[in-house]
Amino acid sequence: MTHTDSPGARSAPWVVLKFGGSSVSSRTRWDTIGGLVAKRKSEGFRVLVVVSAVSGVTNALVALSAPGGDIAQRREQAAALETRHRTFAQELGLDPETVIGDLIAQLHALVDDPRAAVSALDWQADVLALGELFSSRLGSAYLSANGLDLRWSDARAFLRAQVLPNQSDWAARLSVNCRLQPEPGFHERFAAQGDTLITQGFICADDDGRTAILGRGGSDTSAACFGALLGAQRVETWTDVPGMFSANPRQVPQARLLTRLDYEEAQEIASTGAKVLHPRCISPCREARVPLWIRDTSRPDFEGTVIGPRLADAAPGVKAISTKRGIVLVSMDGIGMWQQVGFLADVFERFKRHGLSVDLIGSSEANVTVSLDPSDNLVTTDVLERLAADLSEVCRVKVIAPCAAITLVGRGMRSLLHKLSDVLAEFGRERVHLISQSSNDLNLTFVVDEAVAEGMLPRLHELLIHAQAMPVEETAVFGPSWQELERGAAPLPSPWWAQRRQVLMQQAGQGTPCYVYDLPTVREKARGLRRIGALDRRFYAIKANPHPQILRTLEAEGFGFECVSAGEIEHVFNSLPGLDPTRVLFTPSFAARSEYEAALAHDVWVTLDSVYPLRHWPELFAGRDLWLRLDPGYGRGHHEKVRTGGSGAKFGLPLAALEDFAQEARRVGARIFGLHAHLGSGILDASHWRDVFGRLAAAAESLGTISALNLGGGLGVPAERGADPFDLDALAHTLAEAKALCPQYSLWMEPGRYLVADAGVLLLRVTQVIDKGGVLRVGVDGGMNTLLRPALYNARHEVFNLSRLDEGDAISCDVVGPICETGDVLARRRRLPETFEGDVLLVDTTGAYGAVMASAYNLRGLPAEAVLE
Ligand code: LLP
């Protein structure tokens, strides 16, 4: 028994703490490690620290040990590695000679080793092992010098490589798995080392005691194997991100931290693209039922992701969307595949022959398409050509590359299909080469061209949340977004209504349901748009909210008005007597002749979106300057029902019919003054208007008579105040580029939602609170009759209990209205403070398409409206 062993410590459970390259590359990071080890010890654990090599060192060792290297170059590489570690030892206040002198000598000896000439595999393993040996030695000496009673342990004395059938010599030395069954006496031998140990990731030994390597990402796997062998309480992987996310945060800042995953889900996420954990490290933990934690070294107290056994009450839902780039598809059209025995065996034998591993498979009677994972083999050789030549003996072959696989991961994927219609529609706009759904019901993968994949992710993520396929309300699973975490302690922007709570409570006292609009917010949004210098004219789409005071506010800000009915035109002139008619656009859809007549009588701008009015009522348009609304063939927007382009939508003239329209206009004696496109509503990606501009400008060039382009509205407003707002600067930038390209066109836009959505809230009073079969419902006095958007578009609006704003959330409930329809649900699974009859609820971001879409259904009254100056 060694002096550190006390009977108590012997029975204490182990925790394994693993630190990656960036977590072991500076003195402060080692201080953090020391603090964490001390903390776990004080919590009563025995602690095993597993470390990677210092950042960059493994890459350098791989280069040094690569076959074909010459000795002079290797000596230089070894000298650089020596300097790197000596310098780091000094930074840690250690004497390099004492701490790592023997390892430096080994490094140089390996360069001169006779095995180096042929880059023998066991020689490569010895070289690669040095990175972790260096870092663990330095860390051990540093932490000991700083008062931690910690022992250095050689991983090769405890982790054994597993011999597998069919294993290549390369894999048996440089990409091994470890045995998870402890050898006899393992526990005693291990415990005899002490109760606080530091060891190496990435390396182990074979039964002859020779060094073997676990392969890239191996430190995670080492930690997991030690966790399994020791039956540890848990394995903690310390890294430089807070955990696993529902998408790659660099591509999707709204991605949510996943606080709880089961082993199988985590395995799928890691295997389908997420880099934070190596996929190989999950199965040892799963087999031994050891929980795996992911933690962030720079925020040690923050609880990251916990991976453990599946929870009994886990609801189905998409947990993450991941992408893998560099995918190669091989599409094979079978000659006589139908019912032919052994066809697939013939095909796959050829993949095996070329050392290619097949990932996804899609097959029909006539075609088999498979995906190949990116591998060194693929990148560095002409293996694909050779494969294609071989395959062409049995079928016709087409290679499609580069592709990307976009995977939705989560439990119960099949039961979610009905919620994926918007996601499928999004894929429907791109070329999807292959769809695959795994029988473990955890994975649904779409393979698309690599170039389009990244751009699709933010939108797909948003749609999944929207459709409640990704249940982000489950606070046990979904944590804060990346963006919120990055913003750190900075408070969220406080909405205008938080400062006017008293006024709003008084307003609610005068009757609910009631919409309240804040004019300063409308002004602020208008001024944002005014700052976009490339825009020549701005119009407000009054359909979003025609409240007269809003119209007056926007008139004063220099806006014109976009109307879609004779009623809206009348309303504008009644609300703003004396308004110059050239400040009014009329953009109707399937309107009656009389409405065009009324608009023309007012002398406002009229937009046609088909040739019908010209053909059937030519006399109305003779001598007029007209606008033409085009449909470039696709729509955008927050929901299928608000996309106004593409063959499924009734709006706009198809580009193919442009010439026909121009001829008819000439015949009638009308001039096409401007081209217009509005492709949908609730678009958060500013590059959309660059595309619209490009298409309109191209059409304008072909016509020759065009003076102005109207890029429509559609600017999105996020459902949550914490989310990134619409990027006006990006829009300004895009439009400035467009303007510079074609300065001859006057640029117009006509947003609605953007100007008013954030300026409005809906106040409702709680009628009843009922728990039925475990679902808690808070009833309010206005439902889909008052605010239609949740029922019609599954739109999300945040709900607050204005009467109890200062109380913490205590319940999870659905907020429902009084209408006799099952769809009368304003919000699902929301957290609220405990809520009672008579409380006032506030539904946020309802200034656009709120009151104006209310109805008298069930003969309930229309909502009141109030304005705050
Ligand atoms: N221009 C035209 C020709 C439009 O049809 C629309 C909206 C706009 C401009 C203004 O789009 P905005 O900037 O507001 O996105 N009720 C749906 C929105 C329908 C939008 C209809 N057209 C909703 O609540 O989301």
XYZ file of N, CA and C in Angstrom, residues 408-621:
642
model
N -30.835 15.066 -39.568
C -31.635 15.397 -38.398
C -31.510 14.227 -37.438
N -31.121 14.518 -36.205
C -30.917 13.455 -35.221
C -31.889 13.624 -34.075
N -32.510 12.547 -33.683
C -33.358 12.595 -32.503
C -34.184 11.338 -32.407
N -34.726 11.119 -31.240
C -35.538 9.917 -31.031
C -36.881 10.028 -31.731
N -37.354 8.926 -32.243
C -38.711 8.858 -32.773
C -38.889 9.656 -34.040
N -37.872 9.626 -34.919
C -37.930 10.430 -36.138
C -39.181 10.119 -36.962
N -39.559 8.839 -37.007
C -40.704 8.494 -37.861
C -41.997 9.107 -37.353
N -42.127 9.220 -36.031
C -43.381 9.775 -35.508
C -43.420 11.287 -35.685
N -42.314 11.869 -36.173
C -42.268 13.331 -36.333
C -42.529 13.759 -37.771
N -42.669 12.787 -38.667
C -42.675 13.144 -40.089
C -43.713 14.216 -40.415
N -44.885 14.133 -39.761
C -45.935 15.110 -40.095
C -45.532 16.533 -39.721
N -44.536 16.665 -38.837
C -44.110 18.019 -38.458
C -42.985 18.526 -39.349
N -42.570 17.708 -40.272
C -41.394 18.086 -41.060
C -41.768 18.648 -42.428
N -43.040 18.989 -42.617
C -43.440 19.380 -43.977
C -42.680 20.624 -44.454
N -42.484 21.595 -43.561
C -41.757 22.796 -43.990
C -40.286 22.477 -44.277
N -39.738 21.576 -43.468
C -38.336 21.189 -43.678
C -38.206 20.478 -45.027
N -39.163 19.611 -45.308
C -39.113 18.891 -46.584
C -39.279 19.875 -47.742
N -40.156 20.863 -47.548
C -40.358 21.850 -48.616
C -39.065 22.610 -48.884
N -38.318 22.883 -47.824
C -37.050 23.592 -47.971
C -36.075 22.747 -48.796
N -36.029 21.472 -48.510
C -35.177 20.584 -49.304
C -35.699 20.486 -50.738
N -37.030 20.611 -50.862
C -37.634 20.495 -52.191
C -37.121 21.548 -53.153
N -36.567 22.637 -52.593
C -36.071 23.698 -53.480
C -34.655 23.409 -53.978
N -33.994 22.456 -53.336
C -32.632 22.126 -53.752
C -32.642 20.741 -54.389
N -31.516 20.416 -55.004
C -31.412 19.077 -55.562
C -30.998 18.125 -54.452
N -31.897 17.211 -54.079
C -31.553 16.225 -53.058
C -31.164 14.941 -53.775
N -29.939 14.475 -53.526
C -29.455 13.306 -54.261
C -29.846 12.005 -53.589
N -30.010 12.063 -52.259
C -30.253 10.816 -51.530
C -30.917 11.160 -50.204
N -31.910 10.358 -49.829
C -32.508 10.510 -48.501
C -32.371 9.162 -47.818
N -31.959 9.174 -46.542
C -31.879 7.886 -45.875
C -32.373 8.020 -44.448
N -33.073 6.995 -44.021
C -33.634 7.017 -42.674
C -33.219 5.735 -41.986
N -32.557 5.862 -40.833
C -32.001 4.655 -40.236
C -33.081 3.894 -39.485
N -32.916 2.577 -39.407
C -33.967 1.797 -38.768
C -33.942 1.968 -37.257
N -32.869 2.543 -36.702
C -32.914 2.814 -35.258
C -33.754 4.049 -34.955
N -34.334 4.649 -36.006
C -35.292 5.739 -35.849
C -34.660 6.971 -35.199
N -33.361 7.141 -35.399
C -32.656 8.258 -34.771
C -32.134 9.248 -35.785
N -32.288 8.957 -37.074
C -31.492 9.698 -38.046
C -32.247 9.792 -39.356
N -32.340 11.008 -39.872
C -32.928 11.219 -41.193
C -31.945 12.107 -41.943
N -31.406 11.583 -43.040
C -30.306 12.279 -43.715
C -30.669 12.651 -45.146
N -30.287 13.851 -45.532
C -30.485 14.341 -46.889
C -29.101 14.666 -47.452
N -28.818 14.179 -48.629
C -27.537 14.523 -49.243
C -27.801 15.524 -50.366
N -27.155 16.688 -50.262
C -27.338 17.762 -51.242
C -25.962 18.217 -51.734
N -25.965 19.106 -52.730
C -24.688 19.644 -53.186
C -24.025 20.394 -52.036
N -22.718 20.233 -51.914
C -22.011 20.851 -50.794
C -22.208 22.361 -50.753
N -22.283 22.967 -51.937
C -22.344 24.430 -52.000
C -23.597 24.991 -51.336
N -24.679 24.245 -51.302
C -25.918 24.826 -50.760
C -26.126 24.467 -49.292
N -25.374 23.485 -48.783
C -25.700 22.932 -47.466
C -25.607 23.970 -46.351
N -24.479 24.674 -46.312
C -24.253 25.562 -45.172
C -25.326 26.639 -45.084
N -25.682 27.183 -46.245
C -26.686 28.246 -46.268
C -28.045 27.772 -45.803
N -28.306 26.475 -45.906
C -29.635 25.979 -45.532
C -29.809 25.824 -44.025
N -28.681 25.716 -43.307
C -28.789 25.298 -41.912
C -29.578 26.245 -41.002
N -29.299 27.561 -41.024
C -30.036 28.429 -40.103
C -31.544 28.332 -40.337
N -31.897 28.262 -41.592
C -33.309 28.211 -41.960
C -33.940 26.884 -41.492
N -33.233 25.787 -41.733
C -33.771 24.478 -41.329
C -33.925 24.422 -39.810
N -32.952 24.964 -39.118
C -33.000 24.969 -37.654
C -34.228 25.751 -37.180
N -34.431 26.880 -37.796
C -35.569 27.717 -37.427
C -36.884 26.984 -37.719
N -36.949 26.335 -38.872
C -38.179 25.631 -39.243
C -38.473 24.479 -38.287
N -37.419 23.797 -37.859
C -37.630 22.673 -36.939
C -38.230 23.164 -35.630
N -37.764 24.324 -35.176
C -38.301 24.882 -33.930
C -39.744 25.320 -34.154
N -39.940 25.993 -35.250
C -41.249 26.498 -35.620
C -42.313 25.417 -35.639
N -41.945 24.295 -36.250
C -42.916 23.216 -36.435
C -43.012 22.341 -35.187
N -42.304 22.741 -34.135
C -42.277 21.972 -32.887
C -41.738 20.566 -33.082
N -40.950 20.395 -34.155
C -40.280 19.107 -34.337
C -39.059 19.073 -33.425
N -38.471 20.242 -33.178
C -37.378 20.351 -32.209
C -37.977 21.024 -30.970
N -38.258 20.237 -29.920
C -39.045 20.770 -28.801
C -38.193 21.602 -27.837
N -37.829 22.806 -28.247
C -36.894 23.600 -27.442
C -37.474 24.044 -26.098
N -38.795 23.842 -25.928
C -39.374 24.196 -24.620
C -38.973 23.189 -23.549
N -38.498 22.014 -23.982
C -38.097 20.997 -22.990
C -36.825 21.476 -22.311
N -36.999 22.148 -21.183
C -35.830 22.778 -20.574
C -34.863 21.751 -19.987
N -35.339 20.513 -19.829
C -34.417 19.492 -19.325
C -33.417 19.080 -20.404
N -33.731 19.386 -21.655
C -32.878 18.945 -22.767
C -32.210 20.123 -23.477
N -32.975 21.215 -23.675
C -32.445 22.333 -24.445
C -32.054 23.480 -23.517
N -30.803 23.864 -23.577
C -30.313 24.975 -22.768
C -30.343 26.264 -23.572
N -29.552 27.248 -23.136
C -29.520 28.534 -23.846
C -28.914 28.393 -25.244
N -29.155 29.408 -26.075
C -28.550 29.375 -27.404
C -27.087 29.803 -27.301
N -26.343 29.452 -28.318
C -24.927 29.861 -28.424
C -24.821 31.371 -28.299
N -25.732 32.025 -28.997
C -25.725 33.479 -29.003
C -25.910 34.050 -27.593
N -26.849 33.459 -26.862
C -27.074 33.931 -25.494
C -25.834 33.685 -24.646
N -25.206 32.545 -24.841
C -24.017 32.233 -24.060
C -22.876 33.182 -24.387
N -22.760 33.515 -25.673
C -21.701 34.422 -26.096
C -21.922 35.807 -25.525
N -23.175 36.175 -25.490
C -23.495 37.493 -24.953
C -23.177 37.532 -23.460
N -23.112 36.333 -22.867
C -22.700 36.205 -21.484
C -23.629 36.915 -20.545
N -23.046 37.644 -19.639
C -23.854 38.250 -18.581
C -24.580 39.503 -19.048
N -24.268 39.994 -20.250
C -24.922 41.228 -20.710
C -26.437 41.014 -20.741
N -27.212 41.963 -20.199
C -28.653 41.739 -20.137
C -29.266 41.741 -21.535
N -30.333 40.988 -21.681
C -31.044 40.992 -22.954
C -31.653 42.371 -23.151
N -31.809 42.802 -24.418
C -32.454 44.084 -24.637
C -33.855 44.036 -24.038
N -34.161 45.037 -23.255
C -35.453 45.002 -22.586
C -36.506 45.610 -23.505
N -37.615 44.925 -23.739
C -38.616 45.452 -24.664
C -39.271 46.704 -24.110
N -39.821 47.509 -25.007
C -40.425 48.772 -24.576
C -41.485 48.567 -23.515
N -42.219 47.448 -23.603
C -43.357 47.291 -22.706
C -42.938 47.017 -21.268
N -41.674 46.545 -21.089
C -41.240 46.285 -19.714
C -41.203 47.587 -18.912
N -40.917 48.708 -19.603
C -40.902 49.996 -18.903
C -42.304 50.610 -18.764
N -43.252 50.094 -19.485
C -44.585 50.712 -19.478
C -45.624 49.747 -18.908
N -45.157 48.954 -17.981
C -46.017 47.905 -17.459
C -47.266 48.476 -16.769
N -47.065 49.557 -15.967
C -48.204 50.128 -15.248
C -49.279 50.584 -16.219
N -48.814 51.300 -17.266
C -49.754 51.818 -18.269
C -50.502 50.656 -18.919
N -49.784 49.589 -19.177
C -50.423 48.443 -19.836
C -51.437 47.775 -18.910
N -51.107 47.694 -17.622
C -52.061 47.090 -16.677
C -53.335 47.943 -16.624
N -53.131 49.279 -16.639
C -54.317 50.161 -16.631
C -55.136 49.937 -17.895
N -54.428 49.834 -19.010
C -55.112 49.622 -20.284
C -55.921 48.323 -20.239
N -55.317 47.266 -19.698
C -56.026 45.988 -19.605
C -57.264 46.141 -18.729
N -57.162 47.025 -17.735
C -58.303 47.270 -16.850
C -59.502 47.818 -17.610
N -59.250 48.451 -18.743
C -60.367 49.011 -19.523
C -60.976 47.998 -20.472
N -60.449 46.823 -20.507
C -61.053 45.781 -21.338
C -60.028 45.016 -22.139
N -60.241 43.729 -22.190
C -59.378 42.835 -22.987
C -60.303 41.996 -23.857
N -59.836 41.422 -24.921
C -58.498 41.527 -25.514
C -58.221 42.928 -26.059
N -56.983 43.357 -25.919
C -56.621 44.687 -26.408
C -55.200 44.674 -26.958
N -55.054 45.155 -28.181
C -53.721 45.357 -28.751
C -53.230 46.740 -28.358
N -51.954 46.856 -28.011
C -51.383 48.164 -27.680
C -50.158 48.398 -28.559
N -50.088 49.576 -29.194
C -48.977 49.889 -30.107
C -48.145 51.035 -29.558
N -46.848 50.905 -29.676
C -45.922 51.900 -29.150
C -45.327 52.682 -30.325
N -45.757 53.923 -30.509
C -45.321 54.680 -31.692
C -43.813 54.965 -31.714
N -43.178 55.236 -30.565
C -41.713 55.445 -30.638
C -40.997 54.240 -31.271
N -41.493 53.025 -31.004
C -40.849 51.854 -31.615
C -41.055 51.863 -33.132
N -42.250 52.258 -33.571
C -42.507 52.345 -35.022
C -41.527 53.345 -35.648
N -41.373 54.488 -34.973
C -40.460 55.527 -35.502
C -39.030 55.005 -35.593
N -38.619 54.321 -34.540
C -37.248 53.805 -34.514
C -37.008 52.847 -35.690
N -37.975 51.991 -35.957
C -37.819 51.038 -37.078
C -37.789 51.800 -38.406
N -38.661 52.810 -38.529
C -38.721 53.585 -39.773
C -37.386 54.273 -40.019
N -36.791 54.779 -38.933
C -35.521 55.503 -39.101
C -34.404 54.548 -39.479
N -34.478 53.346 -38.980
C -33.507 52.334 -39.398
C -33.560 52.152 -40.907
N -34.751 52.042 -41.440
C -34.891 51.839 -42.893
C -34.495 53.101 -43.669
N -34.734 54.253 -43.057
C -34.359 55.508 -43.757
C -32.851 55.615 -43.923
N -32.136 54.971 -42.999
C -30.673 55.059 -43.093
C -30.103 54.219 -44.241
N -30.937 53.425 -44.879
C -30.428 52.636 -46.019
C -30.387 53.544 -47.238
N -29.190 54.090 -47.501
C -29.051 55.144 -48.504
C -29.378 54.695 -49.923
N -29.189 53.391 -50.193
C -29.398 52.926 -51.573
C -30.871 52.900 -51.958
N -31.750 52.957 -50.945
C -33.188 52.940 -51.261
C -33.646 54.341 -51.655
N -34.342 54.435 -52.791
C -34.845 55.743 -53.215
C -36.208 56.043 -52.605
N -37.043 55.009 -52.492
C -38.355 55.238 -51.888
C -38.750 54.055 -51.016
N -39.463 54.400 -49.925
C -39.894 53.365 -48.982
C -41.393 53.455 -48.821
N -42.033 52.309 -48.832
C -43.486 52.233 -48.647
C -43.779 51.317 -47.473
N -44.914 51.549 -46.838
C -45.339 50.688 -45.744
C -46.500 49.829 -46.243
N -46.372 48.516 -46.123
C -47.455 47.609 -46.537
C -48.520 47.649 -45.454
N -49.592 48.388 -45.691
C -50.514 48.697 -44.580
C -51.302 47.476 -44.133
N -51.283 46.398 -44.918
C -52.009 45.193 -44.511
C -51.505 44.680 -43.171
N -50.254 45.009 -42.830
C -49.696 44.506 -41.563
C -50.412 45.128 -40.373
N -50.736 46.395 -40.496
C -51.434 47.073 -39.399
C -51.883 48.456 -39.884
N -53.138 48.616 -40.232
C -53.597 49.882 -40.824
C -54.068 50.914 -39.789
N -53.649 50.778 -38.548
C -54.135 51.737 -37.548
C -53.777 53.164 -37.985
N -54.762 54.079 -37.997
C -54.506 55.422 -38.545
C -53.307 56.121 -37.909
N -53.109 55.935 -36.617
C -51.973 56.636 -35.996
C -50.636 56.062 -36.454
N -50.648 54.817 -36.781
C -49.416 54.229 -37.339
C -49.183 54.803 -38.734
N -50.258 54.933 -39.523
C -50.104 55.509 -40.862
C -49.579 56.934 -40.762
N -50.120 57.705 -39.838
C -49.667 59.105 -39.701
C -48.200 59.149 -39.287
N -47.841 58.287 -38.365
C -46.438 58.258 -37.914
C -45.504 57.977 -39.092
N -45.880 57.018 -39.900
C -44.999 56.632 -41.011
C -45.023 57.649 -42.146
N -46.155 58.310 -42.313
C -46.195 59.381 -43.320
C -45.183 60.459 -42.929
N -45.179 60.791 -41.622
C -44.246 61.819 -41.146
C -42.797 61.379 -41.322
N -42.565 60.095 -41.341
C -41.198 59.584 -41.549
C -40.862 59.457 -43.026
N -41.741 59.928 -43.880
C -41.434 59.961 -45.311
C -41.845 58.717 -46.085
N -42.585 57.818 -45.433
C -42.976 56.590 -46.126
C -44.199 56.806 -47.006
N -44.255 56.058 -48.125
C -45.480 55.924 -48.893
C -46.213 54.683 -48.391
N -47.284 54.279 -49.104
C -48.118 53.184 -48.603
C -48.426 52.190 -49.703
N -48.275 50.922 -49.357
C -48.594 49.868 -50.321
C -49.941 49.280 -49.924
N -50.880 49.272 -50.889
C -52.243 48.798 -50.616
C -52.576 47.648 -51.551
N -53.465 46.756 -51.065
C -53.815 45.606 -51.897
C -55.310 45.523 -52.181
N -56.056 46.538 -51.780
C -57.491 46.513 -52.080
C -57.966 47.948 -52.206
N -59.138 48.104 -52.844
C -59.722 49.438 -52.926
C -60.005 49.942 -51.516
N -60.368 49.019 -50.623
C -60.647 49.397 -49.235
C -59.407 49.994 -48.570
N -58.259 49.374 -48.785
C -57.038 49.914 -48.180
C -56.708 51.295 -48.758
N -56.939 51.466 -50.067
C -56.654 52.783 -50.677
C -57.554 53.852 -50.038
N -58.851 53.536 -49.922
C -59.777 54.495 -49.305
C -59.310 54.830 -47.888
N -58.925 53.796 -47.173
C -58.520 53.975 -45.784
C -57.302 54.907 -45.686
N -56.346 54.734 -46.601
C -55.149 55.575 -46.578
C -55.543 57.032 -46.823
N -56.374 57.275 -47.849
C -56.724 58.677 -48.143
C -57.630 59.273 -47.064
N -58.458 58.417 -46.436
C -59.281 58.940 -45.332
C -58.414 59.282 -44.121
N -57.423 58.451 -43.872
C -56.576 58.685 -42.684
C -55.593 59.822 -42.929
N -55.190 60.007 -44.198
C -54.160 61.004 -44.520
C -54.674 61.887 -45.649
N -55.625 62.764 -45.348
C -56.214 63.576 -46.408
C -55.115 64.417 -47.077
N -55.204 64.526 -48.372
C -54.240 65.370 -49.086
C -52.944 64.654 -49.423
N -52.885 63.342 -49.144
C -51.657 62.589 -49.455
C -51.435 62.580 -50.971
N -50.197 62.828 -51.366
C -49.853 62.792 -52.791
C -50.074 61.358 -53.311
N -50.908 61.154 -54.342
C -51.218 59.782 -54.800
C -49.994 59.019 -55.301
N -48.927 59.721 -55.685
C -47.741 58.960 -56.122
C -47.035 58.330 -54.918
N -47.554 58.593 -53.726
C -47.001 57.906 -52.549
C -47.802 56.650 -52.236
N -48.659 56.238 -53.157
C -49.476 55.043 -52.908
C -49.275 54.029 -54.037
N -49.026 52.793 -53.634
C -48.920 51.690 -54.595
C -50.146 50.798 -54.443
N -50.632 50.301 -55.563
C -51.744 49.351 -55.516
C -51.233 48.035 -56.109
N -51.143 47.003 -55.261
C -50.539 45.721 -55.676
C -51.528 44.596 -55.410
N -52.645 44.560 -56.115
C -53.692 43.606 -55.755
C -53.414 42.220 -56.328
N -54.240 41.259 -55.894
C -54.168 39.899 -56.427
C -55.584 39.480 -56.781
N -55.801 39.106 -58.020
C -57.129 38.671 -58.482
C -58.225 39.664 -58.084
N -57.948 40.953 -58.210
C -58.962 41.956 -57.843
C -59.942 42.141 -59.015
N -61.110 42.629 -58.678
C -62.133 42.884 -59.700
C -61.768 44.145 -60.489
N -62.297 44.237 -61.688
C -62.060 45.384 -62.548
C -62.364 46.695 -61.813
N -63.445 46.652 -61.022
C -63.860 47.885 -60.347
C -62.772 48.397 -59.395
N -61.998 47.486 -58.823
C -60.949 47.937 -57.897
C -59.828 48.656 -58.660
N -59.497 48.130 -59.850
C -58.494 48.822 -60.678
C -59.018 50.204 -61.073
N -60.301 50.238 -61.413
C -60.886 51.532 -61.794
C -60.774 52.525 -60.649
N -61.096 52.034 -59.430
C -61.041 52.933 -58.269
C -59.604 53.428 -58.056
N -58.646 52.521 -58.188
C -57.243 52.905 -57.972
C -56.804 53.921 -59.023
N -57.153 53.644 -60.272
C -56.736 54.551 -61.345
C -57.398 55.916 -61.170
N -58.629 55.922 -60.662
C -59.313 57.192 -60.433
C -58.558 58.023 -59.398
N -57.916 57.334 -58.446
C -57.111 58.061 -57.446
C -55.742 58.443 -57.989
N -55.404 57.901 -59.161
C -54.115 58.185 -59.785
C -52.923 57.645 -58.989
N -53.144 56.493 -58.334
C -52.023 55.876 -57.615
C -51.296 54.924 -58.564
N -50.106 54.445 -58.135
C -49.355 53.473 -58.945
C -50.096 52.140 -58.959
N -50.266 51.570 -60.147
C -50.962 50.284 -60.234
C -49.986 49.207 -60.717
N -50.058 48.069 -60.018
C -49.203 46.930 -60.380
C -50.070 45.815 -60.952
N -49.678 45.300 -62.106
C -50.366 44.123 -62.666
C -49.486 42.918 -62.422
N -50.142 41.751 -62.203
C -49.278 40.579 -62.055
C -49.679 39.443 -62.991
N -50.453 39.806 -64.027
C -50.687 38.848 -65.112
C -51.127 39.674 -66.315
N -51.286 38.992 -67.430
C -51.653 39.709 -68.644
C -53.177 39.900 -68.733
N -53.905 39.224 -67.844
C -55.372 39.240 -67.920
C -55.964 40.651 -67.968
N -55.604 41.522 -67.041
C -56.234 42.860 -67.076
C -55.943 43.599 -68.387
N -54.734 43.449 -68.929
C -54.408 44.133 -70.198
C -55.271 43.591 -71.334
N -55.425 42.277 -71.359
C -56.193 41.633 -72.434
C -57.668 41.982 -72.356
N -58.194 41.956 -71.118
C -59.654 42.060 -70.973
C -60.153 43.469 -70.728
N -59.321 44.322 -70.175
C -59.773 45.700 -69.920
C -58.732 46.685 -70.445
N -58.341 46.561 -71.733
C -57.230 47.376 -72.255
C -57.473 48.868 -72.090
N -58.743 49.269 -72.213
C -59.027 50.705 -72.171
C -58.628 51.339 -70.838
N -58.595 50.529 -69.753
C -58.235 51.110 -68.451
C -56.782 51.572 -68.427
N -55.933 50.876 -69.208
C -54.498 51.070 -69.039
C -53.832 51.872 -70.159
